[in-house]
Coordinates of C-alpha atoms in Angstrom, one line a residue:
X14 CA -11.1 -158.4 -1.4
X15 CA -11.7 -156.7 2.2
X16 CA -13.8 -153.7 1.8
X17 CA -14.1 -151.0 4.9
X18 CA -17.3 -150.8 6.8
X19 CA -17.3 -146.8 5.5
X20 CA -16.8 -144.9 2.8
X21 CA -13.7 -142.4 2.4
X22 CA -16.0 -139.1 3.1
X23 CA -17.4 -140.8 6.2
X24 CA -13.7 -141.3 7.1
X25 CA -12.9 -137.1 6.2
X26 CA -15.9 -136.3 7.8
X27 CA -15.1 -138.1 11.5
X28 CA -10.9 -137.2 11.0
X29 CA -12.5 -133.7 10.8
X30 CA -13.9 -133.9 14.5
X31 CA -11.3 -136.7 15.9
X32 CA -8.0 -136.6 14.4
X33 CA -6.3 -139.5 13.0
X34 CA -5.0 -142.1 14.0
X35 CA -8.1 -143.6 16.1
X36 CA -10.1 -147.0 16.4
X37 CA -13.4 -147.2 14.8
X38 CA -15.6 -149.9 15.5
X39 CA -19.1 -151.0 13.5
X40 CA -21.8 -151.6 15.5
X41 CA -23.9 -153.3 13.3
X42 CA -21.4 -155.9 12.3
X43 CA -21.1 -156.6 16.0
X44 CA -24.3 -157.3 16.5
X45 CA -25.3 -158.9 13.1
X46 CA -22.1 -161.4 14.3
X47 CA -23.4 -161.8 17.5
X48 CA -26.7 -163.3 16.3
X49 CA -25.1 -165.7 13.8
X50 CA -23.1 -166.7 16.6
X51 CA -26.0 -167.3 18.8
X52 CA -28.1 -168.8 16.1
X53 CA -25.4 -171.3 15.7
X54 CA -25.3 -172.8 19.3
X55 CA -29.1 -172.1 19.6
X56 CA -29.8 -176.3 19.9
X57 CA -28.2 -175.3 23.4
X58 CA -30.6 -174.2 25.6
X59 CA -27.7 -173.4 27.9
X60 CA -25.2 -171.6 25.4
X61 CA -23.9 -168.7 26.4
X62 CA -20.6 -166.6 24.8
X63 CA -18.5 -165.5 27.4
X64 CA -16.2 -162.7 25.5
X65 CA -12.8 -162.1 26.1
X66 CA -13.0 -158.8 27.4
X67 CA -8.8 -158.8 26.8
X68 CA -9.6 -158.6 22.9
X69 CA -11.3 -155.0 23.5
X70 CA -11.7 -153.8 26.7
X71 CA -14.2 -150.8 25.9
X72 CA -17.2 -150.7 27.9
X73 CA -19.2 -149.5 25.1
X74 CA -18.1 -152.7 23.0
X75 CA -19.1 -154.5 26.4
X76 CA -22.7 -153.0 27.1
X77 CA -23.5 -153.4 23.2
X78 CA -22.2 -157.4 23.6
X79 CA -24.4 -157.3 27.1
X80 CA -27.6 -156.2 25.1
X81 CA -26.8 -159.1 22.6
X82 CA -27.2 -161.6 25.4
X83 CA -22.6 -162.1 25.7
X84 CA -21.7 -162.6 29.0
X85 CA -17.7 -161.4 29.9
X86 CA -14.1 -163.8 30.0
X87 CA -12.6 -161.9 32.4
X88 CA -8.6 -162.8 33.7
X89 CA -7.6 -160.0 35.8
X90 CA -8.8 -157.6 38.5
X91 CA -9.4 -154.5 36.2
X92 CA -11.1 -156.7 33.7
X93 CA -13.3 -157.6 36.8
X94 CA -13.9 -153.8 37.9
X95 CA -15.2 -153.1 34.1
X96 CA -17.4 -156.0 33.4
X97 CA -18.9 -154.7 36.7
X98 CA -19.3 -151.3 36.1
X99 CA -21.1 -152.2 32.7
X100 CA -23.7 -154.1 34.6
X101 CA -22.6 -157.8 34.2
X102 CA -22.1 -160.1 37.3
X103 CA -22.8 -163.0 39.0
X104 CA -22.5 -166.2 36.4
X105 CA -22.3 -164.0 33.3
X106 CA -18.6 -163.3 34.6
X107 CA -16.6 -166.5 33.7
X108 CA -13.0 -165.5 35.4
X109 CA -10.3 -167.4 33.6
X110 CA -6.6 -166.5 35.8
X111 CA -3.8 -167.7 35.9
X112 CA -1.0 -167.1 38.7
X113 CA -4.1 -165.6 40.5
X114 CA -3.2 -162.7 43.4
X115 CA -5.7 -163.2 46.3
X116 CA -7.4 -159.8 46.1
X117 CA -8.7 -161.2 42.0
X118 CA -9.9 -164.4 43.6
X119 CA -12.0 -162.1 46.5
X120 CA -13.3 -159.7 44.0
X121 CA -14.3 -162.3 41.5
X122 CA -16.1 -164.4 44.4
X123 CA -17.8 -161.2 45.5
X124 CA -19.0 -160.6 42.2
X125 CA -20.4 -164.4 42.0
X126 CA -18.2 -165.5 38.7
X127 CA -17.9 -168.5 37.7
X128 CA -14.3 -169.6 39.0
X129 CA -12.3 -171.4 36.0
X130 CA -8.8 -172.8 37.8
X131 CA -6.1 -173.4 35.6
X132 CA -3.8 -175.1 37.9
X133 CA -4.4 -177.7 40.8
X134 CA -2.4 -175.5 43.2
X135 CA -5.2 -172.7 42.9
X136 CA -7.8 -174.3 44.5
X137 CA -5.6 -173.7 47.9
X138 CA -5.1 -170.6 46.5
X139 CA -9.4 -170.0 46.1
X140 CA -10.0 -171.4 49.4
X141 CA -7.3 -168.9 51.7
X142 CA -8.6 -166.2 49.3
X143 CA -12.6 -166.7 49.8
X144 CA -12.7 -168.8 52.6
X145 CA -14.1 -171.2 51.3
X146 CA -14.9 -173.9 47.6
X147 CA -17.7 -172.0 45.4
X148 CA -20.6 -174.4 44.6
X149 CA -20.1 -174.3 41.0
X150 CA -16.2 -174.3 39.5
X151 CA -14.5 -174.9 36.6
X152 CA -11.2 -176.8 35.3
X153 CA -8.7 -175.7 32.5
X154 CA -7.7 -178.4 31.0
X155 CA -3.9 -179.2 29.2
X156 CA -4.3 -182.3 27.1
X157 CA 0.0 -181.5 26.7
X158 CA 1.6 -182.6 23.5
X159 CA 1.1 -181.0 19.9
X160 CA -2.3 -180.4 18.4
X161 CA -3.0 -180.7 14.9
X162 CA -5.8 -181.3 12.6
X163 CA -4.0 -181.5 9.5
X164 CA -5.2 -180.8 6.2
X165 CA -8.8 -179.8 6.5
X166 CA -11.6 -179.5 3.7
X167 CA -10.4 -175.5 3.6
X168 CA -6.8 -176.6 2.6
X169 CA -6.1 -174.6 6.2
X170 CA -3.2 -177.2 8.3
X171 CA -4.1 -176.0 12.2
X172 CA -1.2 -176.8 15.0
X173 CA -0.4 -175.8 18.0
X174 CA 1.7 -176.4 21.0
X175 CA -1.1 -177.2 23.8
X176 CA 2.5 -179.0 25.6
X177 CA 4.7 -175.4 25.5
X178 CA 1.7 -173.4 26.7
X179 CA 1.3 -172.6 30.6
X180 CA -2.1 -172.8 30.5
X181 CA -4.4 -175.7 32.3
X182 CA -3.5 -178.8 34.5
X183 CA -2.9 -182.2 33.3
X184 CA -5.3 -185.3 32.8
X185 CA -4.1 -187.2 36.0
X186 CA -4.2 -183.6 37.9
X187 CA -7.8 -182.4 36.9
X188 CA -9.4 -185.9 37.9
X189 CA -7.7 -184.8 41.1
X190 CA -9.2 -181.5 41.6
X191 CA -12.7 -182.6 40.4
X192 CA -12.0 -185.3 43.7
X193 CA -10.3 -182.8 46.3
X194 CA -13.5 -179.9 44.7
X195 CA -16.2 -182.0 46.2
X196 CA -14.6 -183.0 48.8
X197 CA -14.9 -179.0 49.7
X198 CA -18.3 -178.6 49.0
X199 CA -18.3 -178.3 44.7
X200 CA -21.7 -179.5 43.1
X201 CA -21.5 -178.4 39.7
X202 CA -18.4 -179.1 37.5
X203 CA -17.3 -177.6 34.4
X204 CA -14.2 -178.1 32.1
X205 CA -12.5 -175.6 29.5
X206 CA -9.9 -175.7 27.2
X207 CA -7.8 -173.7 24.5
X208 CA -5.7 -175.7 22.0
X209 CA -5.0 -173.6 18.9
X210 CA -5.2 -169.5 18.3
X211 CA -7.0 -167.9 15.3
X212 CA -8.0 -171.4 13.8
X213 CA -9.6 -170.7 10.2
X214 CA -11.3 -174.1 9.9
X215 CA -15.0 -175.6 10.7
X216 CA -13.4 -178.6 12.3
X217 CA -11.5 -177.0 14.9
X218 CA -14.5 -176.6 17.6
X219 CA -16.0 -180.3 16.7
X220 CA -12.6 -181.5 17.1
X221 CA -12.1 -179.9 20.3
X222 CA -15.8 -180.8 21.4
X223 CA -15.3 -184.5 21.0
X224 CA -11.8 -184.2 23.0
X225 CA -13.8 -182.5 25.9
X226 CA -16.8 -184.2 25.7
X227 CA -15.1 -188.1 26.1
X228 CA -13.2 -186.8 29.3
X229 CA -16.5 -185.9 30.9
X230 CA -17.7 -189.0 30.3
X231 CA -14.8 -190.3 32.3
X232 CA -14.8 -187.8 34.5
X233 CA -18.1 -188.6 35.5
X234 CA -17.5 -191.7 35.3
X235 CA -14.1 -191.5 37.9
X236 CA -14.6 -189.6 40.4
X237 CA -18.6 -189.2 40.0
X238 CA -19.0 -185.5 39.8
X239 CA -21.5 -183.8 38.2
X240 CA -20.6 -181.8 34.7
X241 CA -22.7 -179.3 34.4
X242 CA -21.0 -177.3 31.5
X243 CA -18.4 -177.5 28.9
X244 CA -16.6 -174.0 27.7
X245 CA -15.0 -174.5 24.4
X246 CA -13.0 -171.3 24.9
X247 CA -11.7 -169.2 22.2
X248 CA -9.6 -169.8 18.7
X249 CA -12.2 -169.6 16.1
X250 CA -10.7 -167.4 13.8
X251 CA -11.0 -164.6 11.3
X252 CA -9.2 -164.4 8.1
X253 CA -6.7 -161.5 8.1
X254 CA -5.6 -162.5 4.4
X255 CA -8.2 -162.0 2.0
X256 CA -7.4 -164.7 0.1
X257 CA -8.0 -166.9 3.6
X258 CA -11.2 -168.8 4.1
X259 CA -13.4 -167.6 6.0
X260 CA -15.1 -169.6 9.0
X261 CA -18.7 -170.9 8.6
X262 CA -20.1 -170.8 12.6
X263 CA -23.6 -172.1 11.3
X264 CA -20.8 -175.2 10.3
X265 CA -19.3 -175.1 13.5
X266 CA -22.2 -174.8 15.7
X267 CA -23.9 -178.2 13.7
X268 CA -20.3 -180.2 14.2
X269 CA -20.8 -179.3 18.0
X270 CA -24.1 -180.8 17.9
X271 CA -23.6 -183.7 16.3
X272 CA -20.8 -185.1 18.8
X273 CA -23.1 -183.8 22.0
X274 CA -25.8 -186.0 20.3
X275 CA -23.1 -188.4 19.8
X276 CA -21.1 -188.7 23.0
X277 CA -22.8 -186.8 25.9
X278 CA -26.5 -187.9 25.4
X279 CA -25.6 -191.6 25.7
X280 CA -24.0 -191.2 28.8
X281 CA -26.6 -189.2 30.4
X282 CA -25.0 -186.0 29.7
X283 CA -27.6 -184.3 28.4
X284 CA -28.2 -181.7 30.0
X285 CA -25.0 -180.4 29.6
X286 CA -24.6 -176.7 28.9
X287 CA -21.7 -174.8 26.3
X288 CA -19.9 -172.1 26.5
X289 CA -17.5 -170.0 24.2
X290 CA -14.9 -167.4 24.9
X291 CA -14.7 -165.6 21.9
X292 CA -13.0 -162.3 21.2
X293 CA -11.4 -162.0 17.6
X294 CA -14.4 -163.5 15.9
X295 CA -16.3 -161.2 17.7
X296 CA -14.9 -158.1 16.6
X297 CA -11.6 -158.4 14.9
X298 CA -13.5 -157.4 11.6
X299 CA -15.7 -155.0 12.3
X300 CA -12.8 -152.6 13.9
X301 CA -10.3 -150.5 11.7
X302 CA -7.2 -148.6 12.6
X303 CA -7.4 -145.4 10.8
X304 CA -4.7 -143.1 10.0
X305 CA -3.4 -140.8 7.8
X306 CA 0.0 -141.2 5.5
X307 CA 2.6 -138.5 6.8
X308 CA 5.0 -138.8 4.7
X309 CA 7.0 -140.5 2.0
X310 CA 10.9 -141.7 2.4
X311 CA 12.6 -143.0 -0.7
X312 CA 16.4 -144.9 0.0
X313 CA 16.8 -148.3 -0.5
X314 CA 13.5 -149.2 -0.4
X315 CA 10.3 -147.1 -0.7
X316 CA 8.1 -145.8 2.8
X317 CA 5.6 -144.5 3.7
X318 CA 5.0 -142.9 7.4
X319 CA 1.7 -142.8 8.9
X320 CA 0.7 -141.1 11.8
X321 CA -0.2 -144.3 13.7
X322 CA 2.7 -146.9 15.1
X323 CA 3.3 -149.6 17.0
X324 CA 1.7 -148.6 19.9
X325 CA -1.6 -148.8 18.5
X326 CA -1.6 -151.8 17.2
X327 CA 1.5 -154.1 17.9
X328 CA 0.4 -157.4 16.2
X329 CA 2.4 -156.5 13.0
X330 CA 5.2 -155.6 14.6
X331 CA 5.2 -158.2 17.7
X332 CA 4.1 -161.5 15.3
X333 CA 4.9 -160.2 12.3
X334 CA 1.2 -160.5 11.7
X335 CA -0.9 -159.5 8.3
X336 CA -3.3 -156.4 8.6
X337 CA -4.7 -155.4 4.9
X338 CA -5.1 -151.9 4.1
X339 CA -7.2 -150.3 1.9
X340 CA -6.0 -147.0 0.6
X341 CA -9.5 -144.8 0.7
X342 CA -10.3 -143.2 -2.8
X343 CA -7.9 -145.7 -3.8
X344 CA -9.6 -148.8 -3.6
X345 CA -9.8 -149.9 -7.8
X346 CA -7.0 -148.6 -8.0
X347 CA -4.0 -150.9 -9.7
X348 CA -1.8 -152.1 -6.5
X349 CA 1.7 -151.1 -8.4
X350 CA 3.7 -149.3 -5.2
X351 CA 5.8 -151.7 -3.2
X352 CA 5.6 -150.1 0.2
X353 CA 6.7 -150.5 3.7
X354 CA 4.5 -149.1 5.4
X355 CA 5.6 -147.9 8.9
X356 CA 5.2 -145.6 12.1
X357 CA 7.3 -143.3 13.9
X358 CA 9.0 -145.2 16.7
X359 CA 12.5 -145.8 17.0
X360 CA 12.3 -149.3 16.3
X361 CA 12.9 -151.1 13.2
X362 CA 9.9 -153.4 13.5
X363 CA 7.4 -150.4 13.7
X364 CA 5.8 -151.4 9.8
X365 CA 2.3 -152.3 9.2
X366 CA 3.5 -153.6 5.8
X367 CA 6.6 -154.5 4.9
X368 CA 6.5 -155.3 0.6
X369 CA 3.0 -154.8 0.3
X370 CA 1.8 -153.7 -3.1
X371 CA -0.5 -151.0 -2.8
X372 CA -1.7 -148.3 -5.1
X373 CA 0.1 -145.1 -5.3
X374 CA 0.0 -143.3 -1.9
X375 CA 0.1 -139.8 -1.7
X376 CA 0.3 -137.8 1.9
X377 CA -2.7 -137.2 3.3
X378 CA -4.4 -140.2 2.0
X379 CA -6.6 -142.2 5.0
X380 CA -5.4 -145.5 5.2
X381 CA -7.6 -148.3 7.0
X382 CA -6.1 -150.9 8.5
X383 CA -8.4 -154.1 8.8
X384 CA -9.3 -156.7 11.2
X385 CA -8.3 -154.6 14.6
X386 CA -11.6 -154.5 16.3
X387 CA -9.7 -157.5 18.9
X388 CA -6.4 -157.5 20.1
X389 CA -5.8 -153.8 19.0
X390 CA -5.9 -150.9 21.2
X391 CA -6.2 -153.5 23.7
X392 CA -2.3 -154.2 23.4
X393 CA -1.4 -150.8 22.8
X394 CA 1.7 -149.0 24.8
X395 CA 3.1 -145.7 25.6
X396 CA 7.1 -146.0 23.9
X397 CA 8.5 -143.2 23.1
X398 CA 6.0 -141.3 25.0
X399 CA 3.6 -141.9 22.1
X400 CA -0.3 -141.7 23.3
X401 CA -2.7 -144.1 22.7
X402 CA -5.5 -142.8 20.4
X403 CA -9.2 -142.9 20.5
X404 CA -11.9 -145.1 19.9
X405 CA -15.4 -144.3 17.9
X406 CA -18.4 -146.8 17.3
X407 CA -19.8 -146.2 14.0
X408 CA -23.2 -146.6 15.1
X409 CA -26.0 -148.4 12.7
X410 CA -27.6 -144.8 12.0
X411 CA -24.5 -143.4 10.7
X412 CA -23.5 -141.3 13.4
X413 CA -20.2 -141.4 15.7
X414 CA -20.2 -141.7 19.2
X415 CA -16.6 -141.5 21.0
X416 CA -16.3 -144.5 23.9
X417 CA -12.6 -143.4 24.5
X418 CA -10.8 -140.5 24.0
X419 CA -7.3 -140.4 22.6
X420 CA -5.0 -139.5 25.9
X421 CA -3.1 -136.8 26.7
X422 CA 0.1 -135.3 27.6
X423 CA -1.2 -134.6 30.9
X424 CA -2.3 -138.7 31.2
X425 CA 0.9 -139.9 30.0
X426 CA 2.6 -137.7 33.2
X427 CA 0.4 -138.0 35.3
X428 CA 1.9 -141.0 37.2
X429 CA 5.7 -139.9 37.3
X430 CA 7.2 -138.8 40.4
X431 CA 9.5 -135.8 39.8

């Protein structure tokens, strides 16, 4: 069973002073995560989590990671101009691009990040840009085919499709740029890789782990560069089912160490520092997509409208992705209403729910959505002319701050030519 971060009078009490639908955030879930998270990789002395500042670009969210010792995964220019503007430069920026504009590659070098290349062609790309090979740079990795661990001890099966995905360069092509890096003055070598989104399984990182750690042992090995750090990237996931299992990062963090023990120490490897890009195990849980049911529709099937939609919060209806919601006041009560539940755009795939048994709903009722602290407002959009709403952090005292106001008429014009 998910149960909200607040209770339903906390809820009245901040749709009072910010109208519904808005993003609310728990800060002390954040950090408590953040911690485990640390605490878990601690055995590195060089461990640092890079977050994926795509999952929730807020600067709040990024100062409060900042203070919690998270460095930013930044992959565009604006991304860039906000990791700066919250204080955090030089090598806690890792900036992972791909199809890379010039003026990205001379801000990102300006701001000292660490350069993460996913294709051999980039490395031209860096040098016209900058002028010139950074000192310490980083690979993105495709090991191509499909990736799958099978059945694990959770009963999970993870695949993916690392061979459809445009990510990273191949084996033969990143032995190449390690060669033709040094050549233009590289010292320090890293590699990174993605293989699998929202695993929910302690074996995926290990796995992963062991895949990067044997190539920098051949890496090393072939060209004689020196590996100074290994980014395991993101896909550690969060359970958006409640009846999913739910991942273990003390787990995780121990299966890590046990092939670094295992493969890098022997070849004199050390040394060797990690690095994560996590964003949905970050804060996927700890945000919630409040809003308020509108209005009732009964034909052939029965709806409920909400004041929310698509546009803040597109998962459901781009994926056809699983958000619980908990109605508030509601929450023992029996779940004996088929609903779809569903915004106001004029698209059929605006639904939150479609067939979801949930207790009676009545308009008016607050409705939480789970699991949207990452990859929420983030992806929101302005169809229909509908305006993206606000976000609050739920701060560990109790009180509210706003860290984004819900926009405006005036925003959503103020870029048209007429």
């Amino acid at each position: 069973m998910k149960v909200p971060f607040v209770t339903k009078d906390q809820l009245e009490a901040i749709a009072a002073q910010y109208p519904t639908p808005f993003h609310l955030y728990d800060e002390r879930g954040i950090r408590e995560n953040a911690r485990r998270l640390r605490a878990a990789f601690a055995w590195n002395p060089g461990y640092r989590e890079y977050f994926a500042v795509k999952a929730t670009p807020t600067p709040a969210i990024l100062k409060l990671l900042k203070e919690e010792g998270c460095g930013c995964d930044c992959s565009s220019l604006a991304e860039l101009i906000m990791a700066e503007r919250c204080g955090i430069t030089g090598e806690d920026i890792m900036f992972s691009s791909n199809e890379t504009p010039p003026e990205e590659f001379q801000l990102a070098d300006k701001l000292g990040a660490i350069m993460n290349l996913d294709d051999f062609t980039l490395i031209e790309d860096l040098e016209r840009a900058t002028g010139k090979i950074p000192e310490k740079v980083c690979c993105r990795y495709n090991p191509g085919g499909v990736f799958a661990l099978g059945e694990t001890r959770e009963g999970f099966q993870v695949m993916d499709n690392p061979g459809d995905a445009k990510y990273g360069m191949t084996r033969a092509q990143i032995s190449e740029a390690y060669r033709v890096l040094a050549a233009k003055g590289a010292r320090e070598f890293g590699l990174h890789s993605f293989l699998a989104s929202n695993t929910l399984s302690n074996e995926y990182y290990p796995v992963l782990a062991r895949m990067l750690f044997q190539l920098a042992v051949e890496l090393k090995e072939e060209t004689g560069c020196r590996v100074t750090f290994i980014n395991l990237s993101g896909g550690v996931g969060v359970p958006y089912h409640p009846d999913q299992p739910e991942n273990d990062i003390a787990v995780i963090g121990e299966g890590v160490r046990k092939a670094y023990e295992e493969i890098l120490v022997p070849a004199g490897l050390g040394d060797v520092a990690l690095y994560t890009e996590l964003g949905r195990f970050m804060l996927a849980p700890y945000g919630h997509l409040v809003t308020r049911a509108m209005h009732e529709k009964h034909i052939y099937k029965e709806y409920i409208g909400v004041d929310a939609c698509a546009c803040d919060l597109m998962r459901p209806a781009m994926y056809g992705s699983y958000h619980h919601i908990t109605v508030m006041g509601k929450e023992h009560a029996p779940c004996d209403h088929k609903y779809d539940v569903v915004g106001s755009l004029c698209e059929n795939n605006d639904k939150f729910a479609v067939d979801r048994m949930l207790p009676k709903i009545d308009r008016g009722d607050l409705l939480v959505i789970h699991d949207t602290g990452a990859h929420g407002r983030a992806m929101g959009y302005n169809y229909n002319g509908k305006l993206r709403s606000a976000e609050l952090l739920l701060r560990e005292d109790g009180s509210v701050d706003l860290i984004r106001r819900a926009e405006t008429l005036e925003d959503y014009f103020a870029t048209l030519v007429w």
